XYZ file of C-alpha atoms in Angstrom:
615
model
C 56.486 -3.623 21.461
C 54.968 -4.681 18.156
C 55.223 -8.428 17.600
C 55.867 -9.667 14.087
C 53.632 -12.551 13.062
C 55.908 -15.446 12.184
C 55.792 -19.018 11.033
C 56.449 -21.662 13.655
C 60.050 -21.883 12.439
C 62.396 -19.787 10.269
C 64.919 -20.314 7.440
C 67.936 -20.175 9.733
C 67.124 -23.613 11.125
C 68.490 -25.143 7.899
C 71.804 -23.347 8.386
C 72.065 -24.614 11.951
C 71.260 -28.171 10.870
C 74.074 -27.916 8.313
C 76.519 -26.817 11.014
C 76.562 -23.152 9.978
C 75.778 -20.006 11.899
C 72.511 -18.380 10.854
C 70.765 -15.055 10.538
C 69.435 -14.815 14.089
C 66.809 -12.128 13.435
C 64.148 -14.725 12.671
C 64.977 -16.638 15.843
C 64.658 -13.462 17.893
C 61.273 -12.820 16.260
C 60.162 -16.245 17.504
C 61.254 -15.211 20.996
C 59.186 -12.022 20.722
C 56.139 -14.061 19.715
C 56.551 -16.506 22.596
C 57.201 -13.742 25.123
C 53.958 -12.044 24.049
C 52.069 -15.303 24.753
C 50.071 -15.072 21.570
C 48.004 -18.132 20.738
C 50.202 -20.850 19.191
C 53.272 -19.516 20.991
C 53.797 -23.128 22.057
C 54.419 -24.066 18.405
C 57.305 -21.588 18.321
C 58.578 -22.895 21.645
C 59.076 -26.301 19.973
C 61.490 -24.645 17.543
C 63.286 -22.722 20.295
C 63.821 -25.911 22.267
C 65.066 -27.760 19.185
C 67.616 -25.014 18.553
C 68.682 -24.852 22.195
C 69.123 -28.620 22.527
C 70.675 -29.347 19.135
C 72.828 -26.357 18.153
C 73.526 -24.053 21.133
C 77.180 -23.645 20.161
C 76.172 -22.072 16.834
C 74.306 -19.191 18.481
C 75.863 -15.926 19.563
C 76.052 -15.459 23.326
C 73.479 -12.674 23.195
C 70.966 -14.699 21.206
C 71.475 -17.828 23.294
C 70.819 -15.800 26.435
C 67.671 -14.367 24.857
C 66.399 -17.836 23.926
C 67.125 -19.053 27.457
C 65.246 -16.118 28.963
C 62.225 -16.879 26.779
C 62.255 -20.546 27.782
C 62.582 -19.684 31.469
C 59.814 -17.076 31.404
C 57.091 -18.900 29.485
C 53.701 -19.951 30.827
C 53.522 -23.720 30.355
C 50.088 -24.573 31.728
C 46.698 -23.194 32.693
C 47.254 -23.458 36.447
C 50.039 -20.859 36.275
C 49.691 -17.073 36.561
C 48.832 -15.280 33.336
C 46.117 -13.284 31.572
C 46.852 -14.356 28.014
C 44.561 -16.044 25.487
C 46.644 -19.024 24.466
C 44.753 -22.221 23.690
C 46.168 -24.899 25.999
C 43.518 -27.598 25.891
C 42.960 -29.092 22.440
C 44.528 -32.474 21.773
C 47.555 -31.076 19.967
C 48.117 -28.201 22.397
C 47.975 -30.504 25.437
C 50.759 -32.529 23.846
C 52.886 -29.542 22.869
C 52.681 -27.710 26.185
C 53.573 -30.895 28.076
C 56.524 -31.696 25.792
C 57.792 -28.134 26.089
C 57.505 -27.991 29.872
C 59.236 -31.352 30.237
C 62.136 -30.480 27.931
C 62.498 -26.944 29.276
C 62.710 -28.288 32.804
C 65.334 -30.846 31.852
C 67.354 -28.185 30.060
C 67.553 -26.085 33.248
C 66.969 -28.567 36.109
C 68.555 -26.429 38.830
C 67.255 -23.039 37.697
C 64.164 -21.356 39.119
C 61.737 -20.513 36.318
C 60.070 -17.124 36.098
C 56.329 -17.451 35.587
C 55.967 -20.271 38.097
C 58.880 -20.000 40.547
C 59.883 -23.668 40.758
C 63.057 -25.507 39.835
C 63.411 -26.915 36.357
C 63.304 -30.476 37.648
C 59.841 -29.722 39.044
C 58.850 -28.334 35.672
C 60.080 -31.545 34.055
C 58.025 -33.671 36.441
C 54.889 -31.632 35.749
C 55.319 -32.006 32.009
C 56.130 -35.711 32.252
C 53.021 -36.387 34.338
C 50.760 -34.844 31.705
C 52.666 -36.507 28.869
C 52.248 -39.978 30.331
C 48.487 -39.504 30.501
C 48.275 -38.032 26.995
C 50.400 -40.765 25.423
C 48.567 -43.601 27.182
C 45.204 -42.172 26.134
C 46.253 -41.902 22.503
C 47.397 -45.524 22.438
C 44.191 -46.643 24.145
C 41.566 -44.416 22.516
C 43.182 -43.119 19.337
C 43.201 -39.502 18.226
C 40.272 -37.227 18.961
C 41.353 -34.885 16.134
C 41.110 -37.944 13.916
C 43.130 -38.060 10.699
C 43.632 -34.283 10.671
C 45.877 -33.071 7.863
C 46.473 -29.941 9.943
C 46.793 -31.081 13.532
C 48.763 -34.269 12.980
C 51.665 -31.928 12.207
C 51.245 -30.511 15.714
C 51.317 -34.010 17.257
C 54.084 -35.560 15.182
C 56.577 -32.709 15.459
C 56.695 -32.309 19.261
C 56.833 -36.073 19.721
C 59.819 -36.279 17.380
C 61.471 -33.547 19.464
C 60.749 -35.586 22.583
C 62.252 -38.737 21.055
C 65.379 -36.791 20.104
C 66.013 -35.143 23.454
C 64.112 -36.765 26.342
C 66.508 -38.221 28.936
C 63.820 -40.652 30.177
C 64.079 -43.840 28.098
C 60.606 -45.044 29.152
C 59.031 -41.774 28.000
C 60.993 -41.922 24.745
C 59.623 -45.414 24.144
C 56.056 -44.245 24.707
C 56.505 -41.273 22.388
C 58.040 -43.496 19.703
C 55.098 -45.896 19.828
C 52.546 -43.094 19.521
C 54.573 -41.609 16.665
C 54.296 -44.989 14.963
C 50.507 -44.800 15.272
C 50.387 -41.299 13.807
C 52.592 -42.324 10.882
C 50.457 -45.441 10.422
C 47.388 -43.218 10.076
C 49.194 -41.174 7.437
C 50.196 -44.349 5.615
C 46.762 -45.961 5.714
C 45.043 -42.891 4.278
C 47.694 -41.738 1.807
C 46.677 -41.346 -1.828
C 48.697 -39.831 -4.666
C 51.235 -38.617 -2.110
C 48.610 -36.824 0.016
C 46.799 -37.444 3.318
C 43.159 -37.071 2.271
C 40.771 -38.672 4.755
C 37.687 -37.812 6.726
C 38.913 -35.734 9.635
C 37.994 -34.501 13.087
C 39.364 -31.040 12.288
C 39.966 -29.723 8.791
C 39.997 -26.260 7.240
C 38.893 -24.921 3.867
C 42.255 -24.625 2.133
C 43.283 -28.158 3.079
C 39.892 -29.648 2.137
C 39.719 -27.973 -1.246
C 43.360 -28.494 -2.196
C 45.331 -31.445 -0.798
C 48.529 -29.646 -1.816
C 47.810 -27.174 1.004
C 47.766 -29.808 3.761
C 50.004 -29.039 6.720
C 51.388 -32.588 6.866
C 52.821 -32.654 3.344
C 56.411 -32.079 4.502
C 56.020 -34.950 6.957
C 54.616 -37.226 4.248
C 57.539 -36.460 1.993
C 60.109 -37.034 4.702
C 58.498 -40.243 5.935
C 57.481 -41.891 2.672
C 59.346 -40.285 -0.207
C 59.557 -37.133 -2.269
C 55.976 -37.191 -3.560
C 54.099 -34.677 -1.412
C 57.182 -32.752 -0.269
C 56.946 -29.161 -1.480
C 60.684 -28.398 -1.595
C 61.968 -31.747 -2.799
C 63.576 -34.632 -0.860
C 65.476 -33.575 2.234
C 64.606 -29.896 1.923
C 61.936 -29.028 4.486
C 59.987 -25.806 4.395
C 61.983 -23.998 7.095
C 59.032 -21.849 8.144
C 56.872 -24.818 9.100
C 56.744 -26.476 12.484
C 57.369 -29.787 10.720
C 60.927 -28.709 9.877
C 61.834 -30.108 13.295
C 60.432 -33.508 12.287
C 62.224 -33.507 8.934
C 65.483 -32.648 10.746
C 64.932 -35.318 13.421
C 67.876 -37.343 14.706
C 66.450 -40.552 16.192
C 62.998 -41.554 15.019
C 62.906 -43.974 12.084
C 59.646 -44.819 10.329
C 59.071 -48.601 10.503
C 59.512 -50.348 7.169
C 56.045 -51.908 7.317
C 54.487 -48.444 7.594
C 56.497 -47.281 4.581
C 55.288 -50.321 2.646
C 51.663 -49.581 3.519
C 52.052 -45.945 2.494
C 53.446 -46.768 -0.928
C 51.163 -49.697 -1.778
C 49.135 -49.243 -4.969
C 46.853 -52.216 -4.348
C 43.183 -51.923 -3.351
C 42.700 -51.614 0.408
C 39.563 -51.194 2.501
C 40.373 -49.722 5.901
C 38.089 -49.379 8.913
C 39.270 -47.404 11.931
C 37.789 -45.994 15.113
C 39.135 -43.020 17.041
C 38.069 -41.292 20.237
C 35.107 -41.538 22.586
C 31.516 -40.395 22.516
C 30.579 -37.957 25.268
C 28.534 -40.470 27.319
C 31.551 -42.817 27.387
C 33.998 -40.415 29.020
C 33.013 -40.724 32.676
C 33.178 -44.528 32.672
C 36.156 -45.059 30.360
C 38.362 -42.162 31.472
C 37.214 -41.857 35.081
C 39.324 -39.913 37.528
C 38.715 -36.606 39.241
C 37.407 -33.336 37.847
C 40.777 -32.408 36.358
C 41.285 -35.773 34.658
C 37.788 -35.848 33.188
C 37.692 -32.149 32.449
C 40.949 -32.150 30.499
C 39.710 -35.094 28.447
C 36.477 -33.244 27.684
C 38.467 -30.137 26.757
C 40.758 -32.227 24.558
C 37.525 -33.138 22.730
C 36.613 -29.408 22.611
C 33.568 -30.393 24.684
C 32.935 -27.401 26.934
C 29.181 -26.844 26.854
C 27.539 -30.255 26.696
C 25.396 -31.787 29.438
C 28.152 -34.318 30.128
C 30.979 -31.785 30.383
C 29.568 -28.490 31.641
C 30.071 -29.135 35.377
C 33.714 -30.116 34.907
C 34.202 -27.190 32.525
C 33.000 -24.643 35.047
C 35.020 -26.237 37.863
C 38.276 -25.906 35.896
C 37.324 -22.491 34.496
C 36.935 -21.208 38.055
C 39.855 -23.113 39.592
C 42.343 -21.782 37.056
C 40.910 -18.270 36.720
C 40.420 -18.372 32.953
C 37.970 -15.469 32.577
C 40.501 -13.370 30.688
C 41.109 -16.035 28.025
C 39.216 -14.860 24.941
C 38.413 -18.429 23.903
C 36.599 -19.070 27.189
C 35.338 -15.638 28.265
C 31.753 -16.418 27.194
C 31.566 -19.022 29.983
C 31.790 -16.376 32.721
C 28.018 -15.652 33.025
C 27.392 -19.314 33.828
C 29.860 -19.451 36.730
C 27.331 -18.334 39.411
C 25.076 -21.253 38.439
C 27.773 -23.894 38.832
C 27.131 -24.578 42.549
C 23.414 -25.170 41.906
C 23.943 -28.333 39.878
C 21.492 -27.024 37.276
C 23.921 -26.447 34.431
C 23.409 -29.799 32.624
C 19.654 -29.199 32.602
C 20.178 -25.631 31.403
C 22.330 -26.874 28.528
C 19.578 -29.263 27.486
C 17.036 -26.422 27.540
C 19.225 -23.929 25.669
C 20.516 -26.495 23.159
C 23.617 -24.390 22.380
C 25.101 -24.773 18.919
C 28.503 -24.909 20.631
C 27.756 -28.536 21.484
C 28.745 -29.360 17.915
C 32.310 -28.209 18.576
C 32.804 -31.402 20.595
C 34.735 -33.990 18.578
C 33.276 -37.387 19.350
C 34.067 -40.949 18.353
C 34.573 -41.522 14.658
C 34.249 -44.772 12.741
C 35.945 -44.107 9.414
C 35.674 -46.237 6.291
C 38.363 -45.653 3.670
C 38.681 -47.408 0.320
C 41.971 -46.716 -1.397
C 42.764 -47.773 -4.954
C 45.256 -46.769 -7.612
C 42.592 -44.556 -9.231
C 40.687 -42.962 -6.338
C 40.225 -42.872 -2.589
C 36.963 -42.584 -0.694
C 36.844 -41.813 3.035
C 33.835 -41.250 5.308
C 32.994 -41.042 9.000
C 30.073 -43.432 9.202
C 26.886 -41.938 10.651
C 28.720 -39.313 12.692
C 26.029 -37.693 14.893
C 23.562 -36.913 12.113
C 21.276 -33.886 12.480
C 23.402 -32.558 15.348
C 25.389 -29.326 15.224
C 28.818 -29.496 13.600
C 32.021 -27.503 13.620
C 35.295 -28.506 11.917
C 34.530 -32.197 11.351
C 35.133 -33.243 7.723
C 32.756 -36.143 7.265
C 33.463 -37.473 3.786
C 35.743 -36.908 0.843
C 36.489 -38.497 -2.504
C 39.918 -37.849 -4.002
C 41.223 -38.354 -7.528
C 44.804 -37.959 -8.786
C 46.139 -34.469 -9.324
C 44.788 -33.065 -6.044
C 41.116 -33.325 -7.005
C 38.878 -33.278 -3.918
C 35.108 -33.774 -3.949
C 32.892 -33.365 -0.868
C 29.579 -31.846 0.216
C 28.559 -29.926 3.335
C 25.747 -27.954 4.892
C 27.304 -24.480 5.038
C 27.467 -23.079 8.524
C 28.537 -19.784 10.012
C 30.642 -18.969 13.081
C 28.800 -18.604 16.369
C 31.076 -15.758 17.490
C 32.438 -12.734 15.661
C 35.804 -12.387 17.404
C 39.035 -13.436 15.726
C 39.762 -16.176 18.272
C 36.597 -18.159 17.585
C 35.027 -16.706 14.459
C 36.268 -19.132 11.814
C 34.124 -22.271 12.079
C 31.837 -23.725 11.097
C 31.947 -21.825 7.826
C 30.823 -22.002 4.231
C 33.158 -24.901 3.429
C 34.429 -25.775 6.927
C 32.526 -28.473 8.772
C 28.729 -28.466 8.731
C 26.119 -26.254 10.313
C 24.200 -29.464 10.934
C 25.782 -32.831 10.278
C 24.535 -35.070 7.481
C 23.843 -38.758 7.877
C 26.616 -40.514 5.943
C 27.206 -44.097 4.898
C 30.006 -45.384 2.681
C 30.488 -48.831 1.229
C 32.978 -50.037 -1.370
C 33.057 -47.253 -3.989
C 29.871 -45.407 -2.966
C 28.804 -42.752 -0.455
C 25.281 -41.682 0.467
C 24.950 -38.434 2.444
C 21.595 -37.020 3.580
C 21.164 -33.491 4.930
C 17.999 -33.085 7.041
C 17.941 -29.447 8.124
C 14.708 -29.528 10.098
C 14.770 -29.604 13.862
C 15.091 -27.385 16.863
C 17.140 -24.223 16.708
C 19.997 -23.797 19.129
C 21.255 -21.025 21.360
C 23.948 -19.069 19.476
C 23.051 -20.808 16.216
C 23.362 -18.405 13.258
C 20.700 -18.331 10.584
C 20.331 -21.866 9.277
C 20.821 -21.986 5.530
C 18.382 -24.253 3.704
C 20.656 -25.936 1.221
C 23.649 -28.231 0.978
C 26.411 -27.804 -1.573
C 29.069 -29.811 -3.360
C 32.716 -28.919 -3.901
C 33.479 -30.198 -7.400
C 36.450 -28.319 -8.917
C 35.564 -28.602 -12.600
C 38.735 -26.896 -13.819
C 40.913 -29.610 -12.261
C 39.237 -32.392 -14.236
C 40.169 -33.416 -17.755
C 36.505 -33.784 -18.655
C 33.217 -32.865 -16.919
C 29.584 -33.567 -17.817
C 26.681 -31.903 -15.993
C 22.978 -32.790 -15.929
C 20.029 -31.382 -14.049
C 20.606 -33.551 -10.991
C 24.041 -35.048 -11.558
C 27.635 -34.128 -12.317
C 30.426 -36.452 -13.439
C 34.124 -35.959 -14.015
C 37.185 -37.739 -15.352
C 40.771 -37.178 -14.295
C 43.075 -39.377 -16.330
C 41.681 -42.892 -15.952
C 39.739 -42.026 -12.770
C 35.989 -41.352 -12.699
C 33.597 -39.838 -10.182
C 29.857 -39.296 -10.421
C 27.559 -37.409 -8.058
C 23.762 -37.774 -8.059
C 21.536 -35.310 -6.208
C 18.029 -35.780 -4.866
C 16.973 -32.286 -5.986
C 17.963 -30.193 -9.025
C 21.453 -28.726 -9.013
C 22.424 -25.101 -9.478
C 26.017 -24.461 -10.470
C 27.673 -21.442 -8.887
C 31.106 -20.649 -10.255
C 33.461 -23.372 -11.386
C 33.664 -25.302 -8.102
C 30.239 -25.287 -6.434
C 26.951 -27.100 -7.047
C 24.021 -26.159 -4.796
C 21.060 -28.351 -3.873
C 18.224 -26.296 -2.396
C 15.876 -27.567 0.273
C 15.466 -28.634 3.866
C 15.974 -32.275 2.895
C 18.733 -32.952 0.364
C 20.909 -35.894 -0.534
C 24.079 -36.775 -2.408
C 25.040 -40.113 -3.934
C 28.711 -40.421 -4.889
C 30.299 -43.165 -6.949
C 33.991 -43.661 -7.770
C 35.226 -45.802 -10.633
C 37.734 -45.896 -13.471
C 37.660 -46.141 -17.233
C 38.630 -49.823 -17.286
C 35.636 -50.677 -15.096
C 32.981 -48.261 -16.349
C 34.024 -47.104 -19.795
C 34.420 -43.547 -20.990
C 32.832 -40.640 -19.158
C 29.717 -40.443 -21.340
C 28.800 -44.048 -20.593
C 29.576 -43.638 -16.900
C 27.488 -40.444 -16.740
C 24.466 -42.202 -18.267
C 24.750 -44.815 -15.531
C 24.962 -42.196 -12.772
C 22.025 -40.227 -14.189
C 19.875 -43.372 -14.253
C 20.420 -44.180 -10.577
C 17.461 -42.774 -8.612
C 17.970 -41.126 -5.209
C 14.731 -41.133 -3.184
C 14.417 -39.213 0.077
C 11.951 -39.054 2.923
C 12.633 -38.116 6.518
C 12.321 -41.765 7.528
C 14.290 -43.416 4.723
C 16.768 -42.404 2.031
C 17.370 -44.933 -0.744
C 19.848 -44.706 -3.591
C 19.247 -47.108 -6.462
C 22.860 -47.540 -7.397
C 24.190 -46.895 -10.894
C 25.272 -49.660 -13.231
C 28.906 -49.262 -12.147
C 27.905 -50.344 -8.638
C 25.372 -52.921 -9.757
C 28.138 -54.640 -11.707
C 29.763 -55.300 -8.341
C 26.616 -57.093 -7.167
C 24.995 -54.194 -5.308
C 21.639 -52.582 -6.020
C 20.655 -50.172 -3.234
C 22.283 -48.193 -0.441
C 19.918 -46.788 2.179
C 19.807 -44.858 5.451
C 16.936 -45.381 7.889
C 16.449 -42.581 10.403
C 16.913 -44.081 13.839
C 17.661 -47.425 12.211
C 20.505 -49.143 10.385
C 22.281 -48.355 7.178
C 21.221 -50.880 4.567
C 22.960 -52.499 1.614
C 20.438 -54.304 -0.580
C 18.123 -54.343 2.433
C 20.623 -55.916 4.842
C 22.123 -53.944 7.760
C 25.670 -52.628 7.414
C 27.958 -52.583 10.448
C 29.151 -49.032 11.079
C 30.676 -49.330 14.571
C 34.293 -50.298 14.054
C 37.159 -51.648 16.157
C 40.324 -49.576 16.414
C 41.583 -51.060 13.128
C 40.236 -53.605 10.679
C 41.981 -54.112 7.347
C 44.287 -56.512 5.560
C 47.240 -55.081 7.525
C 45.841 -56.119 10.904
C 42.902 -56.324 13.305
C 42.989 -54.312 16.537
C 40.116 -54.048 19.061
C 38.998 -50.857 20.744
C 41.146 -49.844 23.723
C 44.020 -52.194 22.885
C 47.056 -53.046 24.966
C 48.901 -54.360 21.919
C 48.814 -53.253 18.282
C 50.289 -55.443 15.557
C 50.387 -54.827 11.821
C 52.074 -56.649 8.955
C 52.382 -56.293 5.202
C 54.691 -57.435 2.430
C 56.799 -59.569 4.751
C 57.368 -56.775 7.263
C 55.717 -56.160 10.597
C 55.459 -54.073 13.750
C 54.267 -55.062 17.226
C 53.649 -52.380 19.870
C 53.149 -53.737 23.401
C 52.058 -50.873 25.642
C 52.245 -52.578 29.073
C 55.855 -53.580 28.347
C 56.660 -50.453 26.297
C 58.264 -52.673 23.664
C 58.443 -52.092 19.921
C 59.316 -55.079 17.739
C 59.925 -54.917 13.992
C 60.576 -57.606 11.420
C-alpha cells in the first residue's frame, strides 16, 4: 500500500473542534502513515489521540474503528517488536512517545494491545513512568534542544494534549509546570512576534526566515495575533500545533504574557542541559537511565556514551533502524571495554551531533535582538546547533557559520550539518550588550566520517530585506527602519548572491554590532564607525577594537583568548550561567523552585510540592 505523505494534522480537525462532522479522508491518511511506522508517525498519533479523546461522537463508526485499530496496533517504544526506522530517542520524541503510550493505554485500559500484548493499563503505566522522568529532568536541567523554533512545537503540543486528557492530576500538574517553562522560553526570546534565539537544533528555512519557524502558531495563540499565520484563533490545521491552539485546559500565565509583549530592553542569561562529562554524576542510574539521557542529547558515539549506546542497541535489537544501523560493526567490540578508547582514536565527526550544555546570552530591545550560545565547544565538530543570531524587524536574520556537509548520504541522516545548518566546526563565540565576536579556527585534527573541510566561513545577510545596505571590503552594514546592524570581518569579504558574504581562510572572524538610528545616526555614519573598528586575529587571541557605537557605551575591546577567558576591556567575562538570570528572576542550576515576576504579576513553580502559584 502506498502511503501518502501528510502533515501532522489535517483540515478536518477545525470542523471537529467546531462541532461539525468532517471529511474523514485526511484522518484515514494519518492512520495509514502511523500504521506504516514511518519516522514521525508519533506526531500523527498525537492528532489521532486528540480526535479520539475530544470528538469521538463526530466520527463515523467505520472511521472511529479504524482510528482505534491504529492506536491499538502502534509501536510505542524501542523495547517492543518492530523493524521500522522511527526515531524514538531525541528529546521531543521521548516526550511524544511517552505521552501517546500513556493516553492510549488510558483510552483502552482493559483491552490487549497488538504490538506488545499487554493491557492498556499496563501501557499507561509504562508511558507514565517515562513521562515522570522526562518531566522531572526538564524542570531540573532545562531543554537539551534549547530554544528550538522547530522542536519546541513537538514538546508543547503533546504536553498540552496531556494536560487536556490525563486522568492523573499529579501528572497533569507536572506537565503544566513544564509547559510554563517552555512558554517562558518563548516569551523571553520573542522579538517582533517571532522566536529567534540561539538554538540547540535549527534548520535552514527557520534560520534564514523567522516567518518559517514551526512555533509561530503557538506564539500567536499564546501571546497574540502577531506571528500567527492564519490570524487570531485560526490555526494552520495541517500543523501539529493545531492541537495546542485548540487546547481546552492550559492557560498561559499572565506574567509570561507580559514578558512576551514587553518592548523594554532586557538582557537575559539562561543555561540549558548538561555537558557530556556531567551526565554520569548528575543523572546517575543504570545503563537504561543514562543511555536514554545520552540519546536524548543525540550523544551516541562519544567516549562518555558509547558503552551505554551499544548496550541499548544490542538489548533492543535496533540493527534494522536506519538511523542506528552504522553502529552494528562496533557491537562485537562492546564486551572488550575498548570502545571509549577507540572513539578517542577515531575522533568521529558524529561526536558533534551531541547537544551539550548551552549558556545563552540574549539582549532584546525594541529595535533588535541579539542571541548567542557563549563559547559553545569551540573548534569541536558541530551539527544542528545555531550558535548566534541577530534579528531586526521585518524577519531580518543575520548569522555566520562554517559550512558543513552531512556525514551520511541516506535520507534519514543526510541533512546536517549543511551549508547553512549548524557548523562543520564550531566557532568560539562571545556576546556582550549589543556586540558579538565569533572566531572560526578551522585547523586541527580530521575526524572519522568528516567530509571535506571547507576553508571559509560565511555570513547570512539578506540584503534585499533591508531598507538600505552599504558594503566595504571587510564590512557590511544595513538599516531596517530605525534598526541598524554592522558586521566587520577579519579578512576581505566576497559577496555571493544577495544573501551571502564569504570570508576565506583557515582562521576567520566576525564582529557584529546592533544599534539604532537614535543612538548611532544614519547608516553612513554608523558604517564609518564599523569600518574603523579593527578585528585582529591570531590562534591565541582574537581582539575586536569596538566601533564608536560600542565605545559610546563605555566599552573599547572584546576579546577571546584560546584556552582562556573572554575579555571585555581586558577583564574576564562570566560565560557560565545559572538556569536563569534577568530582571524577571534569578534561578540556579538544577532548581527545585522557579519564580518569576514582572509588571505586578508573578509565577512560582514548586516541583517537590507540584504546586503552581500565580499572582
